[in-house]
Short mmCIF file of C-alpha atoms and ligand atoms in Angstrom, two decimals:
data_model
loop_
_atom_site.label_atom_id
_atom_site.label_comp_id
_atom_site.label_asym_id
_atom_site.label_seq_id
_atom_site.Cartn_x
_atom_site.Cartn_y
_atom_site.Cartn_z
CA MET A 1070 55.20 -127.12 7.15
CA THR A 1071 56.52 -124.21 5.15
CA GLY A 1072 54.20 -122.64 2.66
CA PHE A 1073 55.51 -121.22 -0.56
CA GLY A 1074 54.17 -118.26 -2.45
CA LYS A 1075 52.13 -118.33 -5.61
CA GLY A 1076 54.46 -118.06 -8.49
CA LEU A 1077 57.47 -120.08 -7.45
CA THR A 1078 56.42 -123.33 -9.02
CA GLY A 1079 53.35 -121.64 -10.50
CA ILE A 1080 55.17 -119.28 -12.84
CA THR A 1081 57.26 -122.02 -14.41
CA VAL A 1082 54.21 -124.07 -15.13
CA VAL A 1083 52.16 -121.39 -16.81
CA MET A 1084 54.80 -120.58 -19.42
CA THR A 1085 54.40 -123.67 -21.58
CA GLU A 1086 51.12 -125.27 -22.43
CA ASP A 1087 51.36 -129.00 -22.80
CA LEU A 1088 49.58 -131.78 -21.04
CA LEU A 1089 52.30 -132.51 -18.48
CA ARG A 1090 52.38 -128.84 -17.53
CA THR A 1091 48.60 -128.70 -17.21
CA ALA A 1092 48.68 -131.73 -14.89
CA ARG A 1093 51.58 -130.30 -12.87
CA HIS A 1094 49.80 -126.98 -12.61
CA THR A 1095 46.71 -128.68 -11.16
CA ILE A 1096 48.80 -130.54 -8.56
CA THR A 1097 50.67 -127.34 -7.76
CA ILE A 1098 47.56 -125.22 -7.15
CA GLY A 1099 46.14 -127.97 -4.93
CA ALA A 1100 49.42 -128.20 -2.99
CA GLN A 1101 49.61 -124.41 -2.63
CA HIS A 1102 46.07 -124.32 -1.32
CA LEU A 1103 46.97 -126.97 1.27
CA ARG A 1104 50.12 -124.97 2.09
CA LEU A 1105 52.37 -127.96 1.46
CA SER A 1106 56.11 -127.41 1.54
CA GLU A 1107 58.15 -127.21 -1.66
CA ALA A 1108 59.62 -130.66 -0.86
CA GLU A 1109 56.17 -132.19 -0.37
CA THR A 1110 54.97 -130.61 -3.60
CA GLN A 1111 57.97 -131.87 -5.54
CA ARG A 1112 57.33 -135.37 -4.18
CA LEU A 1113 53.72 -135.20 -5.42
CA LEU A 1114 54.85 -133.99 -8.83
CA ALA A 1115 57.45 -136.72 -9.33
CA ALA A 1116 56.44 -140.06 -10.84
CA ASP A 1117 57.06 -143.12 -8.62
CA ARG A 1118 58.10 -145.51 -11.41
CA GLN A 1119 58.60 -145.23 -15.17
CA LEU A 1120 59.27 -147.97 -17.69
CA ALA A 1121 60.48 -147.29 -21.23
CA VAL A 1122 60.65 -150.19 -23.70
CA ALA A 1123 61.34 -150.62 -27.41
CA PHE A 1124 60.53 -153.52 -29.72
CA THR A 1125 60.22 -154.30 -33.40
CA ILE A 1126 56.92 -154.55 -35.28
CA GLU A 1127 56.61 -155.93 -38.84
CA PHE A 1128 54.98 -153.24 -40.99
CA GLU A 1129 54.02 -153.71 -44.70
CA ASP A 1130 57.36 -152.22 -45.76
CA GLY A 1131 59.55 -153.98 -43.21
CA PRO A 1132 60.39 -154.04 -39.50
CA GLU A 1133 60.28 -150.82 -37.48
CA LEU A 1134 61.33 -149.95 -33.97
CA VAL A 1135 58.42 -148.92 -31.75
CA HIS A 1136 58.79 -147.14 -28.39
CA ALA A 1137 56.37 -147.58 -25.47
CA TRP A 1138 56.12 -146.31 -21.92
CA ARG A 1139 54.27 -147.12 -18.72
CA VAL A 1140 54.31 -144.55 -15.92
CA GLN A 1141 53.10 -145.22 -12.38
CA HIS A 1142 52.78 -141.74 -10.99
CA ASP A 1143 51.72 -142.31 -7.39
CA LEU A 1144 51.17 -145.73 -5.83
CA ALA A 1145 50.31 -144.63 -2.28
CA ARG A 1146 46.63 -145.62 -2.60
CA GLY A 1147 47.15 -149.00 -4.24
CA PRO A 1148 48.11 -150.52 -7.59
CA GLY A 1149 48.44 -148.17 -10.55
CA LYS A 1150 45.37 -147.84 -12.78
CA GLY A 1151 45.15 -146.07 -16.10
CA GLY A 1152 44.73 -146.47 -19.84
CA MET A 1153 47.04 -147.29 -22.74
CA ARG A 1154 47.24 -144.75 -25.56
CA TYR A 1155 48.33 -145.68 -29.10
CA ALA A 1156 49.23 -142.51 -31.05
CA SER A 1157 52.10 -141.50 -33.33
CA ASP A 1158 52.92 -138.38 -31.30
CA VAL A 1159 52.58 -139.80 -27.77
CA ASN A 1160 55.70 -139.43 -25.63
CA LEU A 1161 56.94 -139.97 -22.08
CA GLU A 1162 55.98 -136.44 -20.98
CA GLU A 1163 52.40 -136.82 -22.16
CA VAL A 1164 52.10 -140.25 -20.53
CA THR A 1165 53.49 -138.83 -17.27
CA GLY A 1166 50.97 -135.98 -17.35
CA LEU A 1167 48.11 -138.39 -17.97
CA ALA A 1168 49.34 -140.68 -15.16
CA SER A 1169 49.38 -137.69 -12.78
CA ILE A 1170 45.77 -136.86 -13.70
CA MET A 1171 44.89 -140.52 -12.97
CA SER A 1172 46.40 -140.21 -9.46
CA LEU A 1173 44.10 -137.25 -8.77
CA LYS A 1174 41.09 -138.94 -10.38
CA ASN A 1175 41.45 -142.25 -8.54
CA SER A 1176 41.92 -140.49 -5.22
CA LEU A 1177 38.98 -138.11 -5.74
CA ALA A 1178 36.78 -141.11 -6.62
CA GLY A 1179 37.86 -142.86 -3.41
CA LEU A 1180 39.25 -145.83 -5.35
CA PRO A 1181 42.02 -148.06 -3.95
CA PHE A 1182 44.24 -147.19 -6.93
CA GLY A 1183 47.29 -145.11 -7.65
CA GLY A 1184 47.57 -143.27 -10.96
CA ALA A 1185 49.20 -144.81 -14.04
CA LYS A 1186 49.14 -144.46 -17.82
CA GLY A 1187 50.87 -145.99 -20.81
CA GLY A 1188 51.56 -145.03 -24.37
CA VAL A 1189 52.85 -146.58 -27.57
CA SER A 1190 54.29 -144.28 -30.20
CA VAL A 1191 52.72 -145.85 -33.26
CA ASP A 1192 50.55 -144.75 -36.17
CA VAL A 1193 47.74 -147.30 -35.82
CA GLY A 1194 46.53 -146.46 -39.33
CA ARG A 1195 49.77 -147.94 -40.73
CA LEU A 1196 49.63 -151.19 -38.77
CA PRO A 1197 49.30 -154.21 -41.09
CA ASP A 1198 46.72 -156.99 -40.65
CA GLY A 1199 47.58 -158.68 -37.37
CA GLY A 1200 49.65 -155.65 -36.32
CA ARG A 1201 47.58 -154.98 -33.23
CA ALA A 1202 48.03 -158.58 -32.09
CA GLN A 1203 51.80 -158.28 -32.65
CA LEU A 1204 51.81 -155.07 -30.64
CA ALA A 1205 49.87 -156.66 -27.76
CA GLU A 1206 52.19 -159.65 -27.75
CA ARG A 1207 55.33 -157.43 -27.62
CA LEU A 1208 53.79 -155.23 -24.91
CA GLY A 1209 52.73 -158.22 -22.79
CA ARG A 1210 56.31 -159.45 -22.76
CA ALA A 1211 57.96 -156.05 -22.41
CA PHE A 1212 55.74 -154.83 -19.55
CA GLY A 1213 55.88 -158.24 -17.79
CA GLY A 1214 56.07 -157.94 -14.02
CA PHE A 1215 56.03 -154.13 -14.13
CA VAL A 1216 52.22 -154.45 -14.36
CA GLY A 1217 49.74 -156.94 -12.90
CA PRO A 1218 46.37 -157.29 -11.11
CA ARG A 1219 47.88 -156.08 -7.80
CA THR A 1220 50.61 -153.86 -9.30
CA ASP A 1221 49.27 -151.81 -12.20
CA ILE A 1222 46.11 -152.41 -14.24
CA LEU A 1223 45.79 -151.25 -17.84
CA GLY A 1224 42.68 -149.97 -19.62
CA PRO A 1225 41.71 -148.49 -22.99
CA ASP A 1226 42.42 -144.87 -23.95
CA VAL A 1227 42.80 -142.93 -27.19
CA GLY A 1228 43.62 -145.34 -30.04
CA THR A 1229 42.87 -148.51 -28.06
CA GLY A 1230 39.69 -150.49 -27.44
CA PRO A 1231 38.30 -153.69 -25.94
CA ASN A 1232 40.09 -156.03 -28.38
CA ASP A 1233 43.47 -154.47 -27.57
CA MET A 1234 42.80 -155.02 -23.87
CA ALA A 1235 41.84 -158.67 -24.48
CA ALA A 1236 44.94 -159.22 -26.65
CA PHE A 1237 47.21 -157.61 -24.07
CA THR A 1238 45.69 -159.68 -21.26
CA LYS A 1239 46.26 -162.91 -23.20
CA ALA A 1240 49.85 -161.97 -24.06
CA TRP A 1241 50.61 -160.91 -20.49
CA GLN A 1242 49.13 -164.15 -19.08
CA GLU A 1243 51.32 -166.21 -21.43
CA SER A 1244 54.41 -164.20 -20.62
CA MET A 1245 53.85 -164.32 -16.84
CA GLY A 1246 52.35 -167.83 -16.60
CA SER A 1247 49.26 -166.31 -14.94
CA ASP A 1248 45.60 -167.10 -15.44
CA SER A 1249 44.31 -163.79 -14.04
CA ASN A 1250 42.47 -161.48 -16.41
CA ALA A 1251 42.45 -158.62 -13.87
CA VAL A 1252 45.60 -157.07 -15.44
CA ALA A 1253 43.49 -154.94 -17.80
CA THR A 1254 39.95 -153.56 -17.88
CA GLY A 1255 37.68 -152.42 -20.69
CA LYS A 1256 37.80 -155.95 -22.13
CA PRO A 1257 35.03 -157.43 -24.31
CA MET A 1258 32.31 -159.35 -22.42
CA ASP A 1259 33.67 -162.75 -23.54
CA ALA A 1260 37.12 -161.88 -22.19
CA GLY A 1261 36.10 -160.75 -18.70
CA GLY A 1262 34.52 -157.36 -19.44
CA ILE A 1263 31.37 -156.24 -17.63
CA GLU A 1264 28.42 -154.44 -19.13
CA VAL A 1265 28.45 -151.35 -16.90
CA ARG A 1266 31.98 -150.39 -18.06
CA THR A 1267 30.50 -149.41 -21.43
CA GLY A 1268 29.03 -145.93 -21.12
CA ALA A 1269 30.46 -145.48 -17.60
CA THR A 1270 32.31 -142.26 -18.44
CA ALA A 1271 29.22 -140.65 -19.95
CA LEU A 1272 27.09 -141.75 -16.99
CA GLY A 1273 29.57 -140.10 -14.61
CA CYS A 1274 29.83 -136.98 -16.75
CA ALA A 1275 26.03 -136.69 -16.72
CA GLN A 1276 26.18 -136.79 -12.89
CA ALA A 1277 28.81 -134.01 -12.93
CA ILE A 1278 26.41 -131.94 -15.05
CA ARG A 1279 23.43 -132.68 -12.80
CA VAL A 1280 25.36 -131.55 -9.72
CA ALA A 1281 26.52 -128.42 -11.57
CA LEU A 1282 22.91 -127.60 -12.47
CA GLU A 1283 21.82 -128.05 -8.87
CA ARG A 1284 24.56 -125.74 -7.62
CA THR A 1285 23.88 -122.95 -10.12
CA ASP A 1286 20.81 -121.11 -11.30
CA LEU A 1287 20.47 -123.37 -14.34
CA ASP A 1288 17.58 -125.82 -14.68
CA SER A 1289 17.06 -129.17 -16.34
CA GLY A 1290 16.32 -127.42 -19.64
CA ALA A 1291 19.88 -126.03 -19.84
CA SER A 1292 21.38 -126.23 -23.33
CA VAL A 1293 24.57 -128.21 -23.99
CA ALA A 1294 27.23 -128.14 -26.73
CA ILE A 1295 29.61 -131.11 -27.06
CA GLN A 1296 32.87 -131.40 -29.00
CA GLY A 1297 33.44 -135.06 -29.91
CA PHE A 1298 30.86 -137.69 -30.77
CA GLY A 1299 32.79 -140.85 -29.87
CA SER A 1300 32.28 -143.24 -26.94
CA LEU A 1301 31.97 -140.38 -24.47
CA GLY A 1302 30.37 -137.56 -26.51
CA ALA A 1303 27.71 -139.64 -28.28
CA GLU A 1304 26.53 -141.44 -25.14
CA LEU A 1305 26.54 -138.20 -23.11
CA ALA A 1306 24.51 -136.44 -25.82
CA ARG A 1307 21.97 -139.28 -25.72
CA LEU A 1308 21.71 -139.31 -21.91
CA LEU A 1309 21.30 -135.52 -21.67
CA SER A 1310 18.89 -135.33 -24.59
CA ASP A 1311 16.77 -138.08 -22.96
CA ASP A 1312 16.78 -135.90 -19.81
CA GLY A 1313 15.29 -133.01 -21.81
CA HIS A 1314 18.41 -130.92 -22.43
CA PRO A 1315 18.58 -129.33 -25.89
CA ILE A 1316 21.91 -130.41 -27.41
CA VAL A 1317 22.59 -127.32 -29.51
CA ALA A 1318 25.88 -128.34 -31.16
CA VAL A 1319 28.05 -131.44 -31.64
CA SER A 1320 31.14 -132.15 -33.71
CA ASP A 1321 33.55 -134.87 -34.72
CA SER A 1322 36.78 -134.77 -36.70
CA GLY A 1323 34.73 -134.11 -39.87
CA GLY A 1324 33.18 -130.87 -38.56
CA GLY A 1325 30.27 -129.66 -36.47
CA ILE A 1326 26.54 -128.97 -36.61
CA HIS A 1327 24.48 -126.42 -34.73
CA ASP A 1328 20.80 -125.81 -33.99
CA PRO A 1329 19.93 -123.34 -31.22
CA ASP A 1330 16.61 -125.19 -30.70
CA GLY A 1331 18.34 -128.55 -30.17
CA LEU A 1332 19.58 -131.22 -32.55
CA ASP A 1333 17.85 -134.56 -33.11
CA ILE A 1334 20.46 -136.74 -31.36
CA GLU A 1335 18.99 -140.04 -32.62
CA ALA A 1336 19.33 -138.72 -36.19
CA VAL A 1337 22.92 -137.56 -35.50
CA ALA A 1338 23.80 -141.01 -34.11
CA GLU A 1339 22.24 -142.61 -37.19
CA ALA A 1340 24.25 -140.30 -39.50
CA LYS A 1341 27.43 -141.19 -37.63
CA LYS A 1342 26.90 -144.94 -38.14
CA SER A 1343 29.01 -146.79 -40.71
CA ASP A 1344 31.86 -144.28 -40.86
CA GLY A 1345 29.66 -141.23 -41.44
CA SER A 1346 30.10 -137.85 -39.76
CA VAL A 1347 27.75 -135.88 -37.53
CA THR A 1348 27.76 -133.29 -40.33
CA ASP A 1349 25.61 -135.68 -42.42
CA ALA A 1350 22.70 -134.87 -40.05
CA ASP A 1351 20.48 -131.76 -40.17
CA GLY A 1352 21.83 -128.56 -38.62
CA GLU A 1353 23.88 -125.47 -39.48
CA LYS A 1354 27.37 -126.67 -40.50
CA MET A 1355 30.38 -125.30 -38.68
CA GLY A 1356 34.01 -126.14 -37.90
CA SER A 1357 34.66 -128.92 -35.40
CA ILE A 1358 36.13 -126.49 -32.88
CA ASP A 1359 33.40 -123.86 -33.38
CA VAL A 1360 30.89 -125.94 -31.38
CA LEU A 1361 32.82 -124.93 -28.27
CA THR A 1362 32.10 -121.25 -28.80
CA VAL A 1363 28.39 -121.36 -29.64
CA GLU A 1364 25.95 -119.93 -27.12
CA ALA A 1365 25.15 -122.76 -24.67
CA ASP A 1366 24.59 -123.03 -20.93
CA ILE A 1367 27.10 -125.88 -20.69
CA VAL A 1368 30.01 -126.70 -23.00
CA VAL A 1369 31.65 -130.14 -22.91
CA PRO A 1370 34.97 -130.73 -24.68
CA ALA A 1371 34.90 -134.53 -25.21
CA ALA A 1372 37.45 -135.05 -27.96
CA LEU A 1373 40.88 -133.49 -27.74
CA GLN A 1374 43.44 -132.30 -25.23
CA ALA A 1375 44.74 -128.69 -25.01
CA VAL A 1376 41.88 -127.34 -27.14
CA ILE A 1377 40.75 -124.54 -24.80
CA ASP A 1378 43.66 -122.13 -24.91
CA ALA A 1379 43.55 -118.46 -23.90
CA ASP A 1380 42.02 -117.34 -27.23
CA LEU A 1381 39.33 -120.00 -27.19
CA ALA A 1382 38.60 -119.23 -23.54
CA ASP A 1383 38.03 -115.60 -24.54
CA ALA A 1384 35.58 -116.68 -27.25
CA LEU A 1385 33.46 -118.97 -25.03
CA GLN A 1386 29.79 -118.02 -24.70
CA THR A 1387 28.92 -120.27 -21.78
CA LYS A 1388 28.69 -120.21 -17.99
CA ILE A 1389 29.96 -123.73 -17.36
CA VAL A 1390 32.65 -125.89 -18.99
CA VAL A 1391 32.59 -129.58 -18.04
CA GLU A 1392 35.91 -131.13 -19.06
CA GLY A 1393 34.90 -134.49 -20.53
CA SER A 1394 38.22 -135.21 -22.24
CA ASN A 1395 41.49 -135.39 -20.35
CA ALA A 1396 43.32 -132.06 -20.09
CA PRO A 1397 41.20 -130.22 -22.68
CA SER A 1398 42.28 -126.83 -21.30
CA THR A 1399 45.76 -125.36 -21.27
CA VAL A 1400 47.05 -123.60 -18.18
CA LEU A 1401 46.42 -120.20 -19.78
CA GLY A 1402 42.99 -121.37 -20.93
CA VAL A 1403 42.08 -122.32 -17.35
CA GLU A 1404 43.31 -118.96 -16.10
CA ARG A 1405 41.28 -117.04 -18.70
CA MET A 1406 38.12 -119.01 -17.92
CA THR A 1407 38.56 -118.38 -14.20
CA ALA A 1408 39.17 -114.66 -14.83
CA ARG A 1409 35.99 -114.52 -16.93
CA GLY A 1410 33.96 -116.14 -14.15
CA ILE A 1411 33.31 -119.32 -16.14
CA THR A 1412 32.86 -122.33 -13.86
CA VAL A 1413 35.06 -125.26 -14.91
CA VAL A 1414 34.38 -128.81 -13.69
CA PRO A 1415 37.89 -130.31 -14.03
CA ASP A 1416 38.54 -133.44 -16.07
CA PHE A 1417 39.46 -135.62 -13.11
CA ALA A 1418 36.01 -134.98 -11.60
CA ALA A 1419 33.97 -134.88 -14.81
CA ASN A 1420 35.23 -138.08 -16.45
CA ALA A 1421 35.91 -140.25 -13.37
CA GLY A 1422 33.00 -142.55 -14.26
CA GLY A 1423 35.21 -144.52 -16.66
CA VAL A 1424 37.74 -145.60 -14.05
CA ILE A 1425 34.97 -146.36 -11.54
CA GLY A 1426 33.50 -148.72 -14.18
CA SER A 1427 36.98 -150.21 -14.58
CA PHE A 1428 37.24 -150.67 -10.82
CA HIS A 1429 34.10 -152.83 -10.96
CA GLU A 1430 35.46 -154.92 -13.82
CA TRP A 1431 38.68 -155.45 -11.84
CA LYS A 1432 36.72 -156.41 -8.70
CA THR A 1433 34.59 -158.83 -10.74
CA ASN A 1434 37.72 -160.41 -12.26
CA LEU A 1435 39.18 -160.85 -8.77
CA GLY A 1436 35.97 -162.56 -7.63
CA GLU A 1437 35.00 -159.64 -5.39
CA ALA A 1438 32.10 -158.15 -7.39
CA TYR A 1439 29.73 -155.56 -5.86
CA ASP A 1440 25.99 -156.30 -5.82
CA ASP A 1441 25.02 -153.24 -7.85
CA PRO A 1442 28.03 -151.72 -9.66
CA ARG A 1443 25.89 -149.31 -11.70
CA GLN A 1444 24.41 -147.76 -8.56
CA ASP A 1445 27.88 -147.54 -7.01
CA MET A 1446 29.10 -145.68 -10.13
CA ILE A 1447 26.23 -143.20 -9.88
CA ASP A 1448 26.74 -142.74 -6.12
CA ARG A 1449 30.50 -142.27 -6.39
CA THR A 1450 30.38 -139.79 -9.28
CA ARG A 1451 27.61 -137.85 -7.58
CA THR A 1452 29.40 -137.77 -4.20
CA LEU A 1453 32.74 -136.74 -5.64
CA ASN A 1454 31.18 -133.92 -7.64
CA GLU A 1455 29.19 -132.69 -4.64
CA SER A 1456 32.34 -132.80 -2.52
CA ILE A 1457 34.24 -130.45 -4.86
CA TRP A 1458 31.40 -127.90 -4.94
CA ASP A 1459 31.15 -128.03 -1.12
CA ARG A 1460 34.88 -127.60 -0.69
CA ALA A 1461 35.05 -124.78 -3.24
CA GLU A 1462 32.33 -122.92 -1.38
CA LYS A 1463 33.86 -123.56 2.03
CA ASP A 1464 37.38 -122.53 1.00
CA GLN A 1465 36.27 -119.85 -1.49
CA VAL A 1466 38.29 -121.31 -4.36
CA ASP A 1467 37.51 -122.56 -7.86
CA LEU A 1468 36.47 -126.18 -8.47
CA ARG A 1469 39.86 -127.28 -9.84
CA THR A 1470 41.70 -126.07 -6.73
CA ALA A 1471 39.09 -127.68 -4.46
CA ALA A 1472 39.20 -130.98 -6.36
CA ALA A 1473 43.01 -131.03 -6.40
CA ALA A 1474 43.12 -130.35 -2.67
CA ILE A 1475 40.70 -133.19 -1.88
CA ALA A 1476 42.57 -135.57 -4.17
CA ILE A 1477 45.96 -134.69 -2.68
CA GLU A 1478 44.61 -135.18 0.85
CA GLY A 1479 43.45 -138.63 -0.28
CA ILE A 1480 46.95 -139.45 -1.54
CA LEU A 1481 48.81 -138.08 1.48
CA GLY A 1482 46.42 -139.73 3.93
CA ALA A 1483 46.63 -143.19 2.29
P1 LIG B 1153 36.69 -141.66 -29.08
O1 LIG B 1153 37.90 -141.95 -29.88
O2 LIG B 1153 35.61 -142.68 -28.97
O3 LIG B 1153 35.98 -140.32 -29.65
C1 LIG B 1153 36.70 -139.15 -29.91
C2 LIG B 1153 35.79 -138.22 -30.70
O4 LIG B 1153 36.51 -137.03 -30.96
C3 LIG B 1153 35.38 -138.78 -32.07
O5 LIG B 1153 34.02 -138.45 -32.29
C4 LIG B 1153 36.26 -137.98 -33.03
O6 LIG B 1153 35.65 -137.81 -34.30
C5 LIG B 1153 36.31 -136.67 -32.30
N1 LIG B 1153 37.37 -135.82 -32.77
C6 LIG B 1153 38.64 -136.14 -33.15
N2 LIG B 1153 39.27 -135.06 -33.60
C7 LIG B 1153 38.38 -134.02 -33.49
C8 LIG B 1153 38.43 -132.66 -33.81
N3 LIG B 1153 39.54 -132.11 -34.32
N4 LIG B 1153 37.33 -131.90 -33.56
C9 LIG B 1153 36.20 -132.44 -33.04
N5 LIG B 1153 36.10 -133.75 -32.73
C10 LIG B 1153 37.19 -134.51 -32.97
O7 LIG B 1153 37.22 -141.19 -27.65
P2 LIG B 1153 36.40 -141.18 -26.29
O8 LIG B 1153 36.58 -142.47 -25.62
O9 LIG B 1153 35.05 -140.62 -26.53
O10 LIG B 1153 37.28 -140.13 -25.47
C11 LIG B 1153 37.20 -138.75 -25.67
C12 LIG B 1153 38.06 -138.07 -24.62
O11 LIG B 1153 37.58 -138.45 -23.34
C13 LIG B 1153 39.55 -138.46 -24.64
O12 LIG B 1153 40.30 -137.35 -24.22
C14 LIG B 1153 39.65 -139.52 -23.57
O13 LIG B 1153 40.93 -139.60 -23.00
C15 LIG B 1153 38.64 -138.99 -22.58
N6 LIG B 1153 38.15 -140.04 -21.70
C16 LIG B 1153 37.45 -141.08 -22.21
C17 LIG B 1153 37.04 -142.08 -21.35
C18 LIG B 1153 36.23 -143.24 -21.85
O14 LIG B 1153 35.94 -144.15 -21.05
N7 LIG B 1153 35.80 -143.26 -23.10
C19 LIG B 1153 37.36 -142.03 -19.99
C20 LIG B 1153 38.06 -140.93 -19.50
C21 LIG B 1153 38.47 -139.95 -20.38
#
C-alpha cells in the first residue's frame, strides 16, 4: 500500500467549509492515519449509489416541482441506513456528506448497515394541508425498489418525524406490493415503532459524556452548555441534570439562557411547551449561539451544522466539545479546536445512539427483536466511545482520527 502525505487530499478539503467537505475531511484523516493508498481513499470517499428524483406537489398557489435525493454512500456492511431531511436548502452534496457520516457511524457502532441519507428540497412551512401525505406518496413511488428492508432503510432527520416515516412506509408498501414495515424506522408506536427509539440519541450522547468524564480529570459535577432544545438537546439536558450536572446554558432558535449555577431544566422544558422558547424560563438572556461560548466543562452543539467555525472555536471556553448534531464543526473549526487542545468527541460517536435505536426497531419489524434493546443501546454506545479513547491513546491521535480509523477498518473488513 502506498501512503500519501498530509496535504494532498487534505489541503483541498480544508479550503471550503461545507458539510460534504467536513465529512470528506474526516474520512481522509482516517485514511491517512491508516496509510491507505490514494485509490483506496478515493474509493471510500465516493458514494456507491445515488438517486435523484423530481415530482410535482400541489401547493396553495398551484403545482410546484420538488427535487429529492437518496444517497447510499457505502454498502459494504449491509443495507443503507440513514434519515430523510426535508429542508428548502438541502441539496445532493449535503445529502452525500450526511450519508458518508452515516457510513462511519454505522460501522463504529458495529451495526450491519451501510451509510445512507435522503433529502427533499422543500419548505415544509409552505406545504398545504395534506402536503406531507402527498410528499410521502410521491417519495414512496419515486424511491421504489431503490430502498427496502434489505436494501436501504429510511429514518427521520431534520424536518421529518414519526408521522412522515409512517406515511412513507404506507406509500412504499402500496407502490411495491409489500407488507413489510421495516423500510423505515422512527415510526409511531401504532405503525411499528418501538419505545426505546425515542430518546435513543440522547441516551447515547449521555454515554459519550460519561466516558469522556471518566477519561479526563472532570467529575460527575461537570457543568454542561447545550445549543438546541429539541428531541436531542432537551432529553440530554434532562438526563444530565438528573445525574447531577449543572446545565449552565441552553438555547433554541428563539435565543439562549444562562445561569452559571445551573438552570432549572424542568422549568425550561415547561417554558418550551406549547410553542414557547427556552428564553421564557429564568436565566440571563443571550443569543442562541452564545451558549456555545459560555464557561462550561462540556459544550454540546445539538442544533445546527457548521456552527463551530474557526472564530467560534477561538471563543470557546471549554475543555470538551461533544458533537451532538451532525457536522456541527467546520474543517477549520475542528483544526482550531485541536490546536487549542480542546477535546472533541466527533458526531458519529456522540450521536450514534439514534441509529442503534433504529437498528432495534428494524430488527423488531423483521421479527428478530433483541431481549433487552435498551441495554444493548447503552452497551454499544459505551463500548464505541471507550474504543475511540483507547485507540486515540494508543496511536497518539485525536478522537476524530481514532474514530475514523476504527470506522474505516470496519468498512474495509466487512
Ligand atoms: P429538533 O428539530 O428536534 O431540535 C432542533 C433544536 O435546535 C430546536 O430546539 C431548535 O429550536 C434549535 N435551533 C434551531 N435553530 C437554532 C439556532 N439558530 N440556535 C439555537 N438553536 C436552534 O432536532 P433534533 O432531533 O434534536 O436534532 C438536532 C441535531 O442532532 C440535528 O443535527 C440532527 O441531525 C442531529 N441528530 C439527531 C438525532 C435524533 O435522533 N434526534 C440523531 C442523530 C443526529
